[in-house]
XYZ file of C-alpha atoms in Angstrom:
265
model
C -1.619 -29.471 48.676
C 1.957 -28.225 48.349
C 2.669 -25.624 45.700
C 5.237 -26.615 43.062
C 8.824 -25.631 43.668
C 9.998 -22.419 42.008
C 11.298 -23.116 38.482
C 10.192 -26.742 38.851
C 10.756 -27.290 35.124
C 14.541 -26.848 35.617
C 16.192 -30.266 36.142
C 18.684 -31.019 38.913
C 21.347 -33.717 39.021
C 19.329 -36.982 38.898
C 21.909 -38.725 41.108
C 20.932 -36.542 44.073
C 18.532 -38.133 46.569
C 15.875 -35.547 47.375
C 13.191 -37.485 49.297
C 13.439 -37.880 53.075
C 14.252 -40.026 54.892
C 17.430 -40.427 52.847
C 19.707 -43.441 53.233
C 22.641 -41.760 51.492
C 23.630 -38.241 50.604
C 23.031 -37.239 54.218
C 23.674 -33.660 55.318
C 24.630 -33.060 58.952
C 24.588 -29.571 60.449
C 25.882 -28.378 63.808
C 23.847 -26.955 66.661
C 26.337 -24.725 68.441
C 23.719 -23.058 70.622
C 20.953 -22.244 68.149
C 17.917 -20.647 69.836
C 14.789 -22.688 69.191
C 13.042 -19.783 67.454
C 15.960 -19.478 65.025
C 15.938 -23.254 64.561
C 12.228 -23.154 63.665
C 13.001 -20.711 60.838
C 15.922 -22.858 59.658
C 13.721 -25.952 59.522
C 10.969 -24.085 57.656
C 13.458 -22.821 55.076
C 15.938 -25.686 54.765
C 14.527 -28.651 56.678
C 14.096 -30.660 53.478
C 17.882 -30.580 53.024
C 18.948 -31.417 56.603
C 19.083 -35.044 57.736
C 21.087 -34.969 60.955
C 21.957 -32.339 63.577
C 24.819 -32.679 66.046
C 24.399 -31.063 69.441
C 27.982 -29.876 69.627
C 30.465 -30.870 72.358
C 28.871 -30.673 75.827
C 26.036 -28.246 75.034
C 23.483 -30.869 76.067
C 24.691 -30.261 79.640
C 24.167 -26.483 79.386
C 20.735 -26.145 77.758
C 17.730 -25.772 80.069
C 16.070 -29.184 80.093
C 12.765 -27.972 78.625
C 14.579 -26.104 75.832
C 16.596 -29.191 74.911
C 13.548 -31.480 74.952
C 11.631 -28.992 72.784
C 14.577 -28.766 70.382
C 14.702 -32.544 69.982
C 10.963 -32.716 69.313
C 11.219 -29.968 66.686
C 14.015 -31.807 64.913
C 12.285 -35.162 64.971
C 9.051 -33.624 63.628
C 11.063 -32.282 60.680
C 12.674 -35.705 60.072
C 16.020 -34.382 61.287
C 17.894 -36.805 63.520
C 19.605 -35.213 66.538
C 22.627 -36.755 68.208
C 25.034 -35.941 71.014
C 28.490 -34.923 69.830
C 31.303 -37.275 70.756
C 33.307 -34.846 72.862
C 30.616 -34.907 75.564
C 30.980 -38.698 75.755
C 34.760 -38.215 75.985
C 34.302 -35.723 78.831
C 32.117 -38.089 80.840
C 34.619 -40.912 80.338
C 37.564 -38.697 81.344
C 35.945 -37.099 84.408
C 33.744 -39.899 85.761
C 35.181 -43.066 84.253
C 33.701 -45.993 82.403
C 31.280 -46.771 85.253
C 29.365 -43.543 84.520
C 28.676 -44.333 80.859
C 25.501 -46.416 81.452
C 23.985 -43.470 83.358
C 24.954 -41.164 80.487
C 23.180 -43.483 78.036
C 20.088 -43.661 80.258
C 19.846 -39.870 80.483
C 20.304 -39.487 76.721
C 17.386 -41.822 76.064
C 15.229 -40.111 78.718
C 15.737 -36.725 77.059
C 14.705 -38.068 73.654
C 18.016 -38.851 71.956
C 18.322 -42.165 70.175
C 21.829 -41.592 68.794
C 25.212 -40.559 70.195
C 28.684 -40.186 68.740
C 31.701 -41.945 70.215
C 35.034 -40.323 69.376
C 38.489 -39.689 70.802
C 39.318 -36.130 69.786
C 40.653 -35.106 73.197
C 40.603 -38.360 75.180
C 42.518 -41.077 73.293
C 40.964 -44.539 73.029
C 42.655 -47.832 72.284
C 41.094 -50.015 69.617
C 39.703 -52.235 72.387
C 38.182 -49.261 74.241
C 36.645 -47.899 71.043
C 35.042 -51.272 70.325
C 33.844 -51.762 73.905
C 32.318 -48.291 74.235
C 30.422 -48.509 70.943
C 29.163 -51.996 71.763
C 28.124 -50.876 75.264
C 26.113 -47.929 73.942
C 24.391 -50.201 71.420
C 23.467 -52.665 74.171
C 21.952 -49.754 76.111
C 19.547 -49.166 73.224
C 21.309 -46.318 71.456
C 22.370 -46.036 67.867
C 25.999 -45.004 67.506
C 28.046 -42.917 65.122
C 31.749 -43.657 65.448
C 34.437 -41.144 64.594
C 37.900 -41.988 63.329
C 41.131 -40.046 63.079
C 44.350 -39.700 65.040
C 47.850 -38.263 64.743
C 49.021 -41.516 63.157
C 46.493 -41.294 60.330
C 47.982 -38.011 59.155
C 50.835 -39.969 57.621
C 48.984 -43.264 57.095
C 45.373 -42.764 55.931
C 44.939 -46.552 55.651
C 44.601 -46.499 59.459
C 41.345 -44.585 59.019
C 39.957 -47.611 57.190
C 41.120 -49.945 59.972
C 39.581 -47.747 62.688
C 36.315 -47.519 60.751
C 36.102 -51.295 60.468
C 36.521 -51.594 64.247
C 33.574 -49.199 64.665
C 31.407 -51.171 62.246
C 32.312 -54.449 63.922
C 31.229 -53.009 67.285
C 27.853 -51.970 65.897
C 28.296 -48.380 64.683
C 25.739 -47.344 62.108
C 27.869 -44.605 60.535
C 31.492 -43.547 60.835
C 32.466 -39.888 60.706
C 35.928 -39.101 59.363
C 37.578 -36.349 61.395
C 38.008 -33.214 59.293
C 41.540 -32.567 60.529
C 42.626 -35.778 58.755
C 41.509 -34.458 55.391
C 43.237 -31.084 55.095
C 46.850 -29.942 55.013
C 47.433 -26.215 55.500
C 43.843 -25.545 54.450
C 44.005 -27.691 51.272
C 42.146 -30.990 50.898
C 44.314 -34.132 50.889
C 43.101 -35.895 47.743
C 44.980 -39.140 48.456
C 43.140 -39.592 51.753
C 39.810 -39.152 49.972
C 40.845 -41.814 47.465
C 41.828 -44.272 50.215
C 38.461 -43.768 51.909
C 36.476 -44.172 48.693
C 38.260 -47.387 47.773
C 38.369 -48.886 51.268
C 34.942 -48.216 52.808
C 31.258 -48.274 51.767
C 30.331 -44.712 50.841
C 26.860 -44.965 52.345
C 28.283 -45.800 55.801
C 30.898 -43.077 56.146
C 30.373 -39.362 56.615
C 33.024 -36.882 55.557
C 33.438 -34.069 58.066
C 34.073 -30.612 56.673
C 36.758 -28.514 58.381
C 36.035 -25.248 60.101
C 37.785 -22.309 61.739
C 38.603 -24.517 64.755
C 41.340 -26.056 62.530
C 44.377 -23.827 62.097
C 44.794 -22.381 58.625
C 41.264 -23.173 57.421
C 39.416 -20.281 55.761
C 35.875 -20.114 54.373
C 37.221 -20.481 50.854
C 39.060 -23.664 51.921
C 35.802 -25.175 53.197
C 34.080 -24.417 49.895
C 36.987 -25.897 47.931
C 36.831 -29.065 50.021
C 33.096 -29.457 49.414
C 33.757 -29.348 45.676
C 36.633 -31.855 45.940
C 34.546 -34.310 47.972
C 31.607 -34.033 45.578
C 33.898 -34.641 42.602
C 35.422 -37.708 44.300
C 32.232 -39.294 45.686
C 29.391 -37.729 43.687
C 26.412 -35.655 44.880
C 25.141 -38.317 47.296
C 28.182 -38.335 49.570
C 27.410 -38.018 53.286
C 28.661 -34.626 54.531
C 29.069 -33.570 58.166
C 29.764 -30.297 59.982
C 27.881 -28.122 57.502
C 27.376 -24.646 58.905
C 23.649 -24.086 59.318
C 23.983 -20.802 57.403
C 25.390 -22.623 54.347
C 23.075 -25.639 54.158
C 21.121 -24.218 51.209
C 24.309 -23.330 49.359
C 25.685 -26.831 50.028
C 22.519 -28.386 48.607
C 22.948 -26.176 45.546
C 26.423 -27.663 45.052
C 25.017 -31.198 45.379
C 22.334 -30.610 42.756
C 24.560 -28.799 40.249
C 22.954 -25.421 40.948
C 25.921 -24.008 42.895
C 29.179 -22.291 42.084
C 30.830 -25.511 40.872
C 28.244 -25.850 38.128
C 26.887 -29.216 36.966
C 28.788 -32.177 38.413
C 30.222 -34.653 35.938
C 29.142 -38.273 36.348
């Protein structure tokens, strides 16, 4: 029998989904090379607040096979869904061509992945290629997260909505919105958030948080963006790219227990 939570008499924001598996209010963290022992401690401490973990870029190619398989089993046992980051898919497409993608999908399934991301951060895709690649991965038996964002969307955020609809039409389960589309000189672009909220179903998009890989973004900018997104969408917004060291603090913000204080309905 589980012991009651500390201070269980203190209420949290009732709009926050707390039971897993969640269908909204998903939190995605990044595996950027986490040792499995460290990951075990993270899951023991914060596993209840993590829904999805991205194996970043091409790290799936660099892990020892047994370490990667063990990692995936640990995540799945904790009801955390692992997926392959989209830049690995881009790399395979760029270096080996479209003909190699079915083999990539087969290997992903053999390792224990059931989900991949398809993006075009470094290898541009046409709308037709985006649709075809997502549909092809779905036919192979994978679930797909699409990612949207391009240079054009910096000045026309309505294009994000159009790109997302292409992903959904092709079979994508979720669409991640590239963090670089949402900040200008470290500050969140509120108009883009509004366009997304009004144009797409909130439970099928995931807002990526920026990080130090984006020029001009500081830790305080990331925290400010979390607060802006929670104000715009509420505590059950889907959030991606949460640093594993800040997952507990992010959950505190969602529930009203963080530095932003109680969220207004």
